[in-house]
Amino acid sequence: HTLGHYHSCRTEHVQQAVDAALAAKADWAATSWENRAAIFLKAAELIATKYRPYINGTTMLGQSKNAYQAEIDAACELADFLRFNVHFLSEIYAQQPISGPGMHNRLEYRPLEGFVLAVSPFNFTAIGANLPAAPALCGNTVVWKPAGTQVFSAQMTMRIFEEAGLPPGVINMIPGDGPTVGDVCFSHPDFAGVHFTGSTGVFNNMWKTVGENMHRYRSYPRIVGETGGKDFVLAHPSADVDAVVVGLLRGAFEYQGQKCSAASRAYIPSNLAAAVREKLVAGVESFRMGSVEDFSNFINAVIDEKSFDKISGYLDHARQNAKILVGGTSDKSIGYFVKPTVIEAEDAAYRTMCEEIFGPVLSLHVYDETKFDDILTTVDTTSPYALTGAIFAQDRSAVELATNRLRNSAGNFYINDKPTGAVVGQQPFGGARASGTNDKAGSPLNLYRWLSPRTIKETLVPVTDYRYPFLGEA
C-alpha cells in the first residue's frame, strides 16, 4: 500500500530550517515557562484524546507496529514524556542557591546559545517526538530530522504540536538523508547540540565531525545520544522457567525485536536448558504473523528491505554454523516478513551472540550450571554495548552477585523481568559504553543537557568604601 508521499530535503531546505530556528529563538526563549509548559501539556492531552487513533494509526501503518505496541509507544509513552518533562523541569527551575545576608542569589536556567539538532529513529514515535520536544521545552529551537521510515507518524506529531500552539520555527521538521542535514548543521557556527537516537556508527561519526568543527562553533555543543544494544537475559540455575520463557518471548520478539532494548542474547543454565528450549519453541510457534490490520497478529513485518536483507543474512550464516531451534526463514514476496527465530550457539562468542541484528532473532547459549561466576564474565565482556540486561533468579544471593558484577554491563538492569518496556518517570532509559551517553530520557538528567545556567548575584546595599576593617589597625 502507498500511504503517502513526502519530499526529501536538499541543502537549501536545511539552511531554511536552521534560519527559521534561529529567527524564532529570541521570542521562544523569552516566552514564560508557564506558557511553554502549557503548549506541551496541551499536546499531551490532544495525544491522549482527540488524536489518539491518529497517532496510533500512523504508527501502526507507517512503522509496522501492532495495536498494542503502537498504543504503549505513540499514545502512552509520548504523552508521558511531555507531561513528565514539564514536571521535571518545574523541579529543576525550583533548585536555587541560598542567599547570605545582604544579597540575593539565583540561578537562571537559560536555553543553549544557538539551535539544537534532533535526529530520531524509526522504531519509536515517542522517541521521535521527545528528541525535539525536550530541548524545545527548555527554551531551545530545534531542527528535527526524523527517520524516513517514521515520517508518517512524525508529520502527525507536528500537526499536534502546531494545534497545541507551538509557534512556527520552534521545531522545524525536515525529512531527508543524514549527510545532507548533517553537512549544514554540523558546520554552522550556531550549532549548540545534538539529541540523537540511532546506530552507534552514525553517532560515532557525528562525534568525530563535531570534534573536527570545534573551531567553527560559538560554544561547546552538547552531544547526547542513545545508540545500539546487544541486550542480554541471564538465567541462574534457580530461575523460574516460565518467567524466563515469557521474558524471552516478549523481550526478544515484541515489535519484531526492533527495539534497542530487545533481548537478543540469552544464557541458560544446563539444568534448565531442556525445559526452556521446549517452552520457548512452543511459544514462538504459537505466534501469529501478518499485517498490523489483523489484531490477532503478534508479529508483523520488519521495517524495510534493507533490514530484511541484513537479518536474512544472519539467518543464512546460522543455518551453516549454529543450530536453529525454531524459525530461520524469511519471505518478502508480500511484505518484509522474518519468522521469529531462536538460534542455539555452542560458542558463546558466535556472531549472533555478539553483533546487533535488530530483528526477531534470539541467540541462546547453554552454560554449565556450576559455572555461574564464569558466565557473568562472559556476559560482561561479549559485547561493546551496555544498554539493557536482565537476571532471572530466585536465589537472592545470585541476584546480588549479578547486580554487582554486571554493574557496567547495562544502563537499565532488570531483575526477573524482560529487558524492555522502560516507563517514563519509573525507569529512566539509557546506557553507556557503545550504547550512548546515558543521559536518561524520561528524567531530569536529560533536561539538564539542554540548559545553560547563569548565576546571578545581587548585592542589596552595595559597599561604598574599598577599605577592609583590618587596614585601620596600627
CSV table of C-alpha atoms in Angstrom, one decimal:
chain,number,residue,atom,x,y,z
A,1,HIS,CA,0.0,0.0,0.0
A,2,THR,CA,1.1,3.6,-0.6
A,3,LEU,CA,0.3,5.7,2.5
A,4,GLY,CA,1.6,9.0,1.0
A,5,HIS,CA,4.5,10.9,-0.4
A,6,TYR,CA,7.0,13.2,1.2
A,7,HIS,CA,9.8,15.4,-0.1
A,8,SER,CA,13.4,14.7,0.8
A,9,CYS,CA,15.2,17.9,1.7
A,10,ARG,CA,18.0,19.5,-0.2
A,11,THR,CA,20.8,21.6,1.2
A,12,GLU,CA,18.9,24.9,0.8
A,13,HIS,CA,15.9,23.4,2.8
A,14,VAL,CA,18.2,22.5,5.7
A,15,GLN,CA,19.6,26.0,5.7
A,16,GLN,CA,16.0,27.4,5.7
A,17,ALA,CA,15.2,25.2,8.7
A,18,VAL,CA,18.2,26.5,10.6
A,19,ASP,CA,17.4,30.1,9.7
A,20,ALA,CA,13.8,29.5,10.9
A,21,ALA,CA,15.1,28.1,14.2
A,22,LEU,CA,17.4,31.0,14.8
A,23,ALA,CA,14.8,33.6,13.9
A,24,ALA,CA,12.3,32.1,16.4
A,25,LYS,CA,14.9,31.7,19.1
A,26,ALA,CA,14.7,35.1,20.9
A,27,ASP,CA,10.9,35.1,21.2
A,28,TRP,CA,10.7,31.5,22.3
A,29,ALA,CA,13.4,31.9,24.9
A,30,ALA,CA,11.5,34.9,26.2
A,31,THR,CA,8.2,33.1,26.4
A,32,SER,CA,7.3,32.4,30.0
A,33,TRP,CA,7.8,29.0,31.5
A,34,GLU,CA,4.1,28.7,32.2
A,35,ASN,CA,3.2,29.2,28.6
A,36,ARG,CA,5.9,26.9,27.2
A,37,ALA,CA,4.7,24.2,29.6
A,38,ALA,CA,1.0,24.8,28.7
A,39,ILE,CA,1.8,24.1,25.0
A,40,PHE,CA,3.3,20.7,25.6
A,41,LEU,CA,0.7,19.8,28.3
A,42,LYS,CA,-2.0,20.6,25.7
A,43,ALA,CA,-0.1,18.4,23.1
A,44,ALA,CA,-0.1,15.5,25.6
A,45,GLU,CA,-3.8,16.0,26.2
A,46,LEU,CA,-4.5,16.0,22.4
A,47,ILE,CA,-2.5,12.8,22.0
A,48,ALA,CA,-4.4,11.1,24.8
A,49,THR,CA,-7.8,12.1,23.4
A,50,LYS,CA,-8.6,13.7,20.1
A,51,TYR,CA,-5.5,12.4,18.2
A,52,ARG,CA,-5.1,9.1,19.9
A,53,PRO,CA,-6.4,7.0,17.0
A,54,TYR,CA,-4.4,9.1,14.5
A,55,ILE,CA,-1.0,8.9,16.3
A,56,ASN,CA,-1.6,5.2,16.8
A,57,GLY,CA,-2.8,4.5,13.3
A,58,THR,CA,0.1,6.3,11.6
A,59,THR,CA,2.5,4.4,13.8
A,60,MET,CA,0.9,1.1,13.0
A,61,LEU,CA,0.7,1.6,9.3
A,62,GLY,CA,4.0,3.5,8.8
A,63,GLN,CA,6.2,1.6,11.2
A,64,SER,CA,4.6,-1.9,11.2
A,65,LYS,CA,3.6,-1.9,14.8
A,66,ASN,CA,0.7,-4.0,16.1
A,67,ALA,CA,-2.1,-2.1,18.0
A,68,TYR,CA,-0.7,-2.8,21.5
A,69,GLN,CA,2.9,-1.8,20.6
A,70,ALA,CA,1.6,1.4,18.9
A,71,GLU,CA,-0.6,2.3,21.9
A,72,ILE,CA,2.2,1.9,24.5
A,73,ASP,CA,4.5,3.9,22.3
A,74,ALA,CA,2.8,6.6,20.3
A,75,ALA,CA,-0.1,7.4,22.7
A,76,CYS,CA,1.0,6.4,26.2
A,77,GLU,CA,4.8,7.0,26.3
A,78,LEU,CA,4.6,10.1,24.2
A,79,ALA,CA,2.0,11.7,26.5
A,80,ASP,CA,4.2,10.6,29.5
A,81,PHE,CA,7.3,12.2,28.0
A,82,LEU,CA,5.6,15.5,27.5
A,83,ARG,CA,3.9,15.6,31.0
A,84,PHE,CA,6.8,14.3,33.0
A,85,ASN,CA,9.2,16.7,31.2
A,86,VAL,CA,7.1,19.6,32.4
A,87,HIS,CA,7.1,18.1,35.9
A,88,PHE,CA,10.9,17.6,36.0
A,89,LEU,CA,11.7,21.0,34.5
A,90,SER,CA,9.5,22.6,37.1
A,91,GLU,CA,11.6,20.9,39.8
A,92,ILE,CA,14.8,22.0,38.1
A,93,TYR,CA,13.8,25.6,37.9
A,94,ALA,CA,12.9,25.5,41.6
A,95,GLN,CA,16.5,24.5,42.5
A,96,GLN,CA,18.0,27.7,43.7
A,97,PRO,CA,21.1,28.7,45.7
A,98,ILE,CA,21.0,30.1,49.2
A,99,SER,CA,21.5,33.8,49.8
A,100,GLY,CA,23.7,35.2,52.5
A,101,PRO,CA,22.9,38.4,54.4
A,102,GLY,CA,22.7,41.5,52.2
A,103,MET,CA,22.5,39.6,48.9
A,104,HIS,CA,20.1,37.8,46.7
A,105,ASN,CA,21.4,34.8,44.6
A,106,ARG,CA,19.6,33.0,41.9
A,107,LEU,CA,20.2,30.6,39.0
A,108,GLU,CA,18.7,31.4,35.6
A,109,TYR,CA,18.3,28.2,33.5
A,110,ARG,CA,18.9,29.6,30.1
A,111,PRO,CA,18.5,27.6,26.8
A,112,LEU,CA,21.6,26.9,24.9
A,113,GLU,CA,23.1,29.6,22.6
A,114,GLY,CA,22.2,28.5,19.1
A,115,PHE,CA,20.0,25.7,17.7
A,116,VAL,CA,19.7,22.1,18.6
A,117,LEU,CA,19.6,19.3,16.0
A,118,ALA,CA,17.4,16.3,16.8
A,119,VAL,CA,17.9,13.1,14.8
A,120,SER,CA,15.3,10.4,15.6
A,121,PRO,CA,14.9,6.7,14.7
A,122,PHE,CA,12.1,4.8,13.0
A,123,ASN,CA,11.2,2.5,15.9
A,124,PHE,CA,9.5,4.7,18.5
A,125,THR,CA,7.1,7.5,17.7
A,126,ALA,CA,7.5,8.7,21.3
A,127,ILE,CA,11.3,9.0,21.0
A,128,GLY,CA,10.9,10.8,17.7
A,129,ALA,CA,8.7,13.4,19.4
A,130,ASN,CA,10.7,13.6,22.6
A,131,LEU,CA,14.1,14.3,20.9
A,132,PRO,CA,13.0,17.7,19.6
A,133,ALA,CA,10.4,18.4,22.4
A,134,ALA,CA,12.7,18.1,25.4
A,135,PRO,CA,15.1,20.8,24.2
A,136,ALA,CA,12.2,22.9,23.0
A,137,LEU,CA,10.5,22.8,26.4
A,138,CYS,CA,13.8,24.2,27.8
A,139,GLY,CA,13.5,27.2,25.5
A,140,ASN,CA,15.7,26.0,22.7
A,141,THR,CA,14.7,26.0,19.0
A,142,VAL,CA,15.2,22.8,17.1
A,143,VAL,CA,15.9,21.3,13.6
A,144,TRP,CA,14.3,17.8,13.6
A,145,LYS,CA,15.3,15.1,11.1
A,146,PRO,CA,13.1,12.1,11.6
A,147,ALA,CA,13.9,8.7,10.1
A,148,GLY,CA,12.4,8.4,6.6
A,149,THR,CA,10.5,5.3,7.7
A,150,GLN,CA,8.9,7.3,10.5
A,151,VAL,CA,7.7,10.3,8.5
A,152,PHE,CA,4.1,9.3,8.6
A,153,SER,CA,3.7,9.5,12.4
A,154,ALA,CA,6.3,12.3,12.6
A,155,GLN,CA,4.1,14.6,10.5
A,156,MET,CA,1.2,13.7,12.7
A,157,THR,CA,3.3,14.7,15.7
A,158,MET,CA,4.0,18.1,14.1
A,159,ARG,CA,0.3,18.6,13.4
A,160,ILE,CA,-0.4,18.0,17.1
A,161,PHE,CA,2.3,20.3,18.3
A,162,GLU,CA,1.0,23.1,16.0
A,163,GLU,CA,-2.6,22.7,17.2
A,164,ALA,CA,-1.3,22.8,20.7
A,165,GLY,CA,0.1,26.3,20.0
A,166,LEU,CA,3.8,25.7,19.3
A,167,PRO,CA,5.0,28.8,17.4
A,168,PRO,CA,6.5,28.5,13.9
A,169,GLY,CA,10.2,28.0,13.9
A,170,VAL,CA,10.5,26.3,17.3
A,171,ILE,CA,10.6,22.8,16.0
A,172,ASN,CA,11.4,22.5,12.2
A,173,MET,CA,10.8,19.0,10.9
A,174,ILE,CA,12.9,18.3,7.8
A,175,PRO,CA,12.9,14.8,6.3
A,176,GLY,CA,15.9,13.8,4.3
A,177,ASP,CA,19.1,11.9,4.3
A,178,GLY,CA,21.6,12.2,7.2
A,179,PRO,CA,24.6,13.6,5.3
A,180,THR,CA,22.5,16.4,3.7
A,181,VAL,CA,21.2,17.6,7.1
A,182,GLY,CA,24.5,17.0,8.9
A,183,ASP,CA,26.7,18.9,6.4
A,184,VAL,CA,24.7,22.1,7.1
A,185,CYS,CA,24.0,21.7,10.8
A,186,PHE,CA,27.4,20.5,12.0
A,187,SER,CA,29.3,23.2,10.1
A,188,HIS,CA,27.1,26.0,11.3
A,189,PRO,CA,28.6,28.4,14.0
A,190,ASP,CA,25.3,28.4,15.9
A,191,PHE,CA,25.1,24.6,16.3
A,192,ALA,CA,24.6,24.2,20.0
A,193,GLY,CA,23.9,20.5,20.4
A,194,VAL,CA,22.5,17.2,19.0
A,195,HIS,CA,19.9,15.0,20.5
A,196,PHE,CA,20.2,11.6,18.8
A,197,THR,CA,18.9,8.1,18.8
A,198,GLY,CA,20.1,5.6,16.3
A,199,SER,CA,23.1,3.5,15.4
A,200,THR,CA,26.4,3.6,17.1
A,201,GLY,CA,28.3,4.0,13.8
A,202,VAL,CA,26.3,7.1,12.9
A,203,PHE,CA,26.7,8.6,16.4
A,204,ASN,CA,30.5,8.0,16.3
A,205,ASN,CA,30.7,9.8,13.0
A,206,MET,CA,28.7,12.7,14.4
A,207,TRP,CA,31.0,12.9,17.4
A,208,LYS,CA,34.0,12.9,15.0
A,209,THR,CA,32.5,15.6,12.8
A,210,VAL,CA,31.7,17.8,15.8
A,211,GLY,CA,35.3,17.5,17.0
A,212,GLU,CA,36.7,18.4,13.7
A,213,ASN,CA,34.5,21.5,13.5
A,214,MET,CA,35.1,22.8,17.0
A,215,HIS,CA,36.9,25.9,15.7
A,216,ARG,CA,33.6,26.9,14.0
A,217,TYR,CA,31.3,26.9,16.9
A,218,ARG,CA,30.2,29.7,19.2
A,219,SER,CA,30.2,27.3,22.2
A,220,TYR,CA,30.9,23.7,23.0
A,221,PRO,CA,28.0,21.7,21.7
A,222,ARG,CA,26.1,19.3,23.9
A,223,ILE,CA,26.3,15.8,22.4
A,224,VAL,CA,23.5,13.5,23.7
A,225,GLY,CA,23.0,10.0,22.1
A,226,GLU,CA,21.3,6.7,22.7
A,227,THR,CA,22.7,4.1,20.3
A,228,GLY,CA,22.9,0.4,19.9
A,229,GLY,CA,22.5,-2.6,22.2
A,230,LYS,CA,23.2,-6.3,22.4
A,231,ASP,CA,20.9,-6.9,25.3
A,232,PHE,CA,21.1,-9.9,27.5
A,233,VAL,CA,19.0,-12.2,29.6
A,234,LEU,CA,20.9,-14.3,32.1
A,235,ALA,CA,19.1,-17.1,33.8
A,236,HIS,CA,20.5,-18.5,37.1
A,237,PRO,CA,20.1,-22.2,37.9
A,238,SER,CA,17.4,-21.1,40.5
A,239,ALA,CA,15.4,-19.2,37.9
A,240,ASP,CA,11.7,-19.9,37.3
A,241,VAL,CA,11.5,-21.5,33.8
A,242,ASP,CA,8.1,-19.9,32.9
A,243,ALA,CA,9.3,-16.5,33.9
A,244,VAL,CA,12.4,-16.9,31.8
A,245,VAL,CA,10.5,-18.1,28.8
A,246,VAL,CA,7.9,-15.3,28.9
A,247,GLY,CA,10.7,-12.7,29.4
A,248,LEU,CA,12.4,-14.0,26.3
A,249,LEU,CA,9.2,-14.3,24.2
A,250,ARG,CA,8.2,-10.8,24.9
A,251,GLY,CA,11.6,-9.3,25.4
A,252,ALA,CA,13.0,-10.6,22.1
A,253,PHE,CA,10.1,-10.7,19.7
A,254,GLU,CA,7.7,-7.8,20.5
A,255,TYR,CA,7.9,-5.4,17.6
A,256,GLN,CA,9.9,-7.9,15.7
A,257,GLY,CA,12.9,-7.3,18.0
A,258,GLN,CA,13.3,-3.8,16.6
A,259,LYS,CA,13.9,-2.2,19.9
A,260,CYS,CA,17.4,-1.1,21.1
A,261,SER,CA,16.4,-2.7,24.4
A,262,ALA,CA,15.3,-6.1,22.9
A,263,ALA,CA,16.7,-9.3,24.3
A,264,SER,CA,19.0,-10.7,21.7
A,265,ARG,CA,21.3,-13.0,23.7
A,266,ALA,CA,20.3,-15.4,26.4
A,267,TYR,CA,22.4,-17.5,28.8
A,268,ILE,CA,20.6,-20.6,30.1
A,269,PRO,CA,22.0,-22.9,32.7
A,270,SER,CA,22.3,-26.6,31.8
A,271,ASN,CA,19.8,-27.7,34.4
A,272,LEU,CA,17.0,-25.6,32.9
A,273,ALA,CA,18.0,-25.8,29.2
A,274,ALA,CA,15.7,-28.7,28.1
A,275,ALA,CA,12.6,-27.1,29.7
A,276,VAL,CA,13.4,-23.6,28.4
A,277,ARG,CA,14.0,-24.9,24.9
A,278,GLU,CA,10.7,-26.8,24.8
A,279,LYS,CA,8.6,-24.0,26.1
A,280,LEU,CA,10.4,-21.3,24.1
A,281,VAL,CA,9.9,-23.2,20.8
A,282,ALA,CA,6.3,-23.8,21.6
A,283,GLY,CA,5.8,-20.1,22.4
A,284,VAL,CA,7.4,-19.0,19.2
A,285,GLU,CA,5.4,-21.5,17.1
A,286,SER,CA,2.2,-20.1,18.6
A,287,PHE,CA,2.9,-16.6,17.3
A,288,ARG,CA,0.7,-15.4,14.5
A,289,MET,CA,2.4,-13.3,11.9
A,290,GLY,CA,1.0,-10.9,9.3
A,291,SER,CA,-0.3,-7.4,8.8
A,292,VAL,CA,-0.9,-4.9,11.6
A,293,GLU,CA,-4.5,-4.6,10.4
A,294,ASP,CA,-5.2,-8.1,11.7
A,295,PHE,CA,-5.2,-7.6,15.5
A,296,SER,CA,-4.6,-11.3,16.1
A,297,ASN,CA,-1.0,-11.0,14.8
A,298,PHE,CA,1.7,-10.8,17.4
A,299,ILE,CA,4.5,-10.5,14.7
A,300,ASN,CA,4.4,-8.1,11.8
A,301,ALA,CA,6.8,-7.2,9.0
A,302,VAL,CA,10.3,-5.7,9.7
A,303,ILE,CA,10.7,-2.0,8.8
A,304,ASP,CA,12.2,-2.1,5.2
A,305,GLU,CA,14.0,-4.2,2.7
A,306,LYS,CA,17.5,-3.2,3.9
A,307,SER,CA,16.6,-4.5,7.4
A,308,PHE,CA,15.1,-7.6,5.9
A,309,ASP,CA,18.2,-8.4,3.8
A,310,LYS,CA,20.5,-7.8,6.8
A,311,ILE,CA,18.5,-10.2,9.1
A,312,SER,CA,18.2,-12.8,6.3
A,313,GLY,CA,22.0,-12.8,6.0
A,314,TYR,CA,22.4,-13.7,9.7
A,315,LEU,CA,19.9,-16.5,9.3
A,316,ASP,CA,21.8,-17.8,6.3
A,317,HIS,CA,25.0,-17.9,8.3
A,318,ALA,CA,23.3,-19.5,11.3
A,319,ARG,CA,22.0,-22.4,9.2
A,320,GLN,CA,25.6,-23.3,8.3
A,321,ASN,CA,27.3,-22.5,11.6
A,322,ALA,CA,24.8,-22.9,14.5
A,323,LYS,CA,21.6,-24.7,15.4
A,324,ILE,CA,18.3,-23.1,14.6
A,325,LEU,CA,15.7,-24.3,17.2
A,326,VAL,CA,12.7,-22.6,15.5
A,327,GLY,CA,12.1,-20.2,12.6
A,328,GLY,CA,15.1,-19.3,10.5
A,329,THR,CA,13.3,-18.3,7.3
A,330,SER,CA,12.2,-15.1,5.7
A,331,ASP,CA,9.9,-14.1,2.8
A,332,LYS,CA,9.5,-10.7,1.1
A,333,SER,CA,7.0,-11.7,-1.6
A,334,ILE,CA,4.1,-9.9,0.2
A,335,GLY,CA,6.0,-7.9,2.8
A,336,TYR,CA,9.2,-8.0,4.7
A,337,PHE,CA,8.4,-10.9,7.0
A,338,VAL,CA,11.0,-12.7,9.0
A,339,LYS,CA,9.9,-15.7,11.1
A,340,PRO,CA,10.8,-15.3,14.7
A,341,THR,CA,14.0,-17.3,15.2
A,342,VAL,CA,15.8,-18.9,18.1
A,343,ILE,CA,19.4,-19.8,17.4
A,344,GLU,CA,21.4,-22.0,19.8
A,345,ALA,CA,25.1,-21.2,19.7
A,346,GLU,CA,27.5,-23.7,21.3
A,347,ASP,CA,30.1,-20.9,21.1
A,348,ALA,CA,29.3,-18.0,23.4
A,349,ALA,CA,31.2,-15.8,21.0
A,350,TYR,CA,29.3,-16.8,17.9
A,351,ARG,CA,28.5,-13.7,15.8
A,352,THR,CA,24.8,-13.7,16.6
A,353,MET,CA,25.6,-13.7,20.3
A,354,CYS,CA,27.8,-10.6,19.8
A,355,GLU,CA,26.5,-8.4,16.9
A,356,GLU,CA,23.4,-6.3,17.0
A,357,ILE,CA,20.9,-7.7,14.5
A,358,PHE,CA,17.8,-5.5,15.2
A,359,GLY,CA,15.2,-8.1,14.2
A,360,PRO,CA,13.2,-11.1,15.5
A,361,VAL,CA,16.3,-13.2,16.3
A,362,LEU,CA,17.2,-14.5,19.7
A,363,SER,CA,20.5,-16.3,20.2
A,364,LEU,CA,20.8,-18.7,23.1
A,365,HIS,CA,23.9,-20.2,24.8
A,366,VAL,CA,23.7,-23.0,27.4
A,367,TYR,CA,26.3,-22.8,30.1
A,368,ASP,CA,27.4,-25.3,32.8
A,369,GLU,CA,25.1,-24.7,35.7
A,370,THR,CA,28.1,-24.9,38.1
A,371,LYS,CA,29.9,-22.1,36.4
A,372,PHE,CA,27.6,-19.1,37.1
A,373,ASP,CA,30.6,-17.0,38.1
A,374,ASP,CA,32.3,-17.6,34.8
A,375,ILE,CA,29.2,-16.8,32.7
A,376,LEU,CA,29.0,-13.4,34.4
A,377,THR,CA,32.3,-12.6,33.0
A,378,THR,CA,31.2,-13.8,29.5
A,379,VAL,CA,28.0,-11.6,29.7
A,380,ASP,CA,30.1,-8.6,30.7
A,381,THR,CA,32.8,-8.9,28.0
A,382,THR,CA,30.9,-10.3,25.0
A,383,SER,CA,29.5,-7.1,23.6
A,384,PRO,CA,30.8,-3.5,23.3
A,385,TYR,CA,27.3,-2.3,24.2
A,386,ALA,CA,25.8,-1.7,27.7
A,387,LEU,CA,22.1,-0.7,27.2
A,388,THR,CA,19.8,-3.2,28.9
A,389,GLY,CA,20.1,-6.6,30.6
A,390,ALA,CA,18.2,-8.9,32.9
A,391,ILE,CA,18.9,-11.5,35.6
A,392,PHE,CA,16.3,-14.2,36.4
A,393,ALA,CA,16.9,-16.0,39.7
A,394,GLN,CA,15.0,-17.0,42.8
A,395,ASP,CA,18.3,-17.2,44.8
A,396,ARG,CA,18.7,-13.7,46.3
A,397,SER,CA,22.5,-14.0,46.6
A,398,ALA,CA,22.7,-14.7,42.9
A,399,VAL,CA,20.6,-11.6,42.2
A,400,GLU,CA,23.0,-9.5,44.3
A,401,LEU,CA,26.1,-11.1,42.7
A,402,ALA,CA,24.8,-10.4,39.2
A,403,THR,CA,23.7,-6.9,40.0
A,404,ASN,CA,27.2,-6.1,41.3
A,405,ARG,CA,29.3,-8.0,38.7
A,406,LEU,CA,27.2,-6.6,35.8
A,407,ARG,CA,27.2,-3.0,37.2
A,408,ASN,CA,28.6,-1.5,34.0
A,409,SER,CA,27.0,-4.0,31.5
A,410,ALA,CA,23.7,-2.3,31.3
A,411,GLY,CA,22.3,1.2,31.9
A,412,ASN,CA,18.9,-0.4,32.6
A,413,PHE,CA,19.1,-3.6,34.6
A,414,TYR,CA,16.1,-5.8,35.2
A,415,ILE,CA,15.5,-8.4,37.9
A,416,ASN,CA,13.1,-11.2,37.0
A,417,ASP,CA,11.7,-9.2,34.1
A,418,LYS,CA,12.3,-8.7,30.4
A,419,PRO,CA,14.9,-6.0,29.5
A,420,THR,CA,12.4,-3.9,27.5
A,421,GLY,CA,9.5,-1.6,28.4
A,422,ALA,CA,11.1,1.2,30.4
A,423,VAL,CA,8.3,3.6,31.6
A,424,VAL,CA,8.8,7.3,31.7
A,425,GLY,CA,9.2,8.5,35.3
A,426,GLN,CA,9.8,5.0,36.6
A,427,GLN,CA,12.8,3.6,34.7
A,428,PRO,CA,14.8,6.4,33.1
A,429,PHE,CA,16.3,5.0,30.0
A,430,GLY,CA,19.8,4.9,28.6
A,431,GLY,CA,23.1,3.0,28.5
A,432,ALA,CA,26.8,3.6,28.4
A,433,ARG,CA,29.8,2.1,26.6
A,434,ALA,CA,28.9,1.9,22.9
A,435,SER,CA,25.2,2.4,23.8
A,436,GLY,CA,25.4,6.1,24.2
A,437,THR,CA,26.0,8.9,26.7
A,438,ASN,CA,23.5,7.6,29.3
A,439,ASP,CA,21.7,10.9,29.7
A,440,LYS,CA,18.5,9.0,30.7
A,441,ALA,CA,15.5,10.1,28.6
A,442,GLY,CA,12.4,10.5,30.8
A,443,SER,CA,14.3,12.0,33.7
A,444,PRO,CA,15.7,15.4,34.8
A,445,LEU,CA,19.2,14.2,33.8
A,446,ASN,CA,18.3,14.6,30.1
A,447,LEU,CA,16.8,18.1,30.6
A,448,TYR,CA,19.9,19.4,32.2
A,449,ARG,CA,21.7,18.9,29.0
A,450,TRP,CA,19.6,21.5,27.2
A,451,LEU,CA,20.1,24.2,29.8
A,452,SER,CA,22.9,26.6,30.4
A,453,PRO,CA,22.7,28.0,33.9
A,454,ARG,CA,23.6,31.6,34.7
A,455,THR,CA,24.4,32.5,38.3
A,456,ILE,CA,23.2,36.0,39.3
A,457,LYS,CA,24.2,37.7,42.5
A,458,GLU,CA,22.6,40.9,43.6
A,459,THR,CA,24.1,42.9,46.4
A,460,LEU,CA,21.2,44.7,48.1
A,461,VAL,CA,23.1,47.5,49.7
A,462,PRO,CA,26.5,48.0,47.9
A,463,VAL,CA,29.6,48.8,49.9
A,464,THR,CA,30.9,52.3,49.4
A,465,ASP,CA,34.4,52.1,50.8
A,466,TYR,CA,37.1,49.7,49.4
A,467,ARG,CA,39.0,49.5,52.7
A,468,TYR,CA,38.6,46.5,54.9
A,469,PRO,CA,38.5,47.0,58.7
A,470,PHE,CA,41.9,45.4,59.2
A,471,LEU,CA,43.5,48.2,57.2
A,472,GLY,CA,42.8,50.6,60.1
A,473,GLU,CA,44.9,48.5,62.5
A,474,ALA,CA,48.0,50.2,63.8
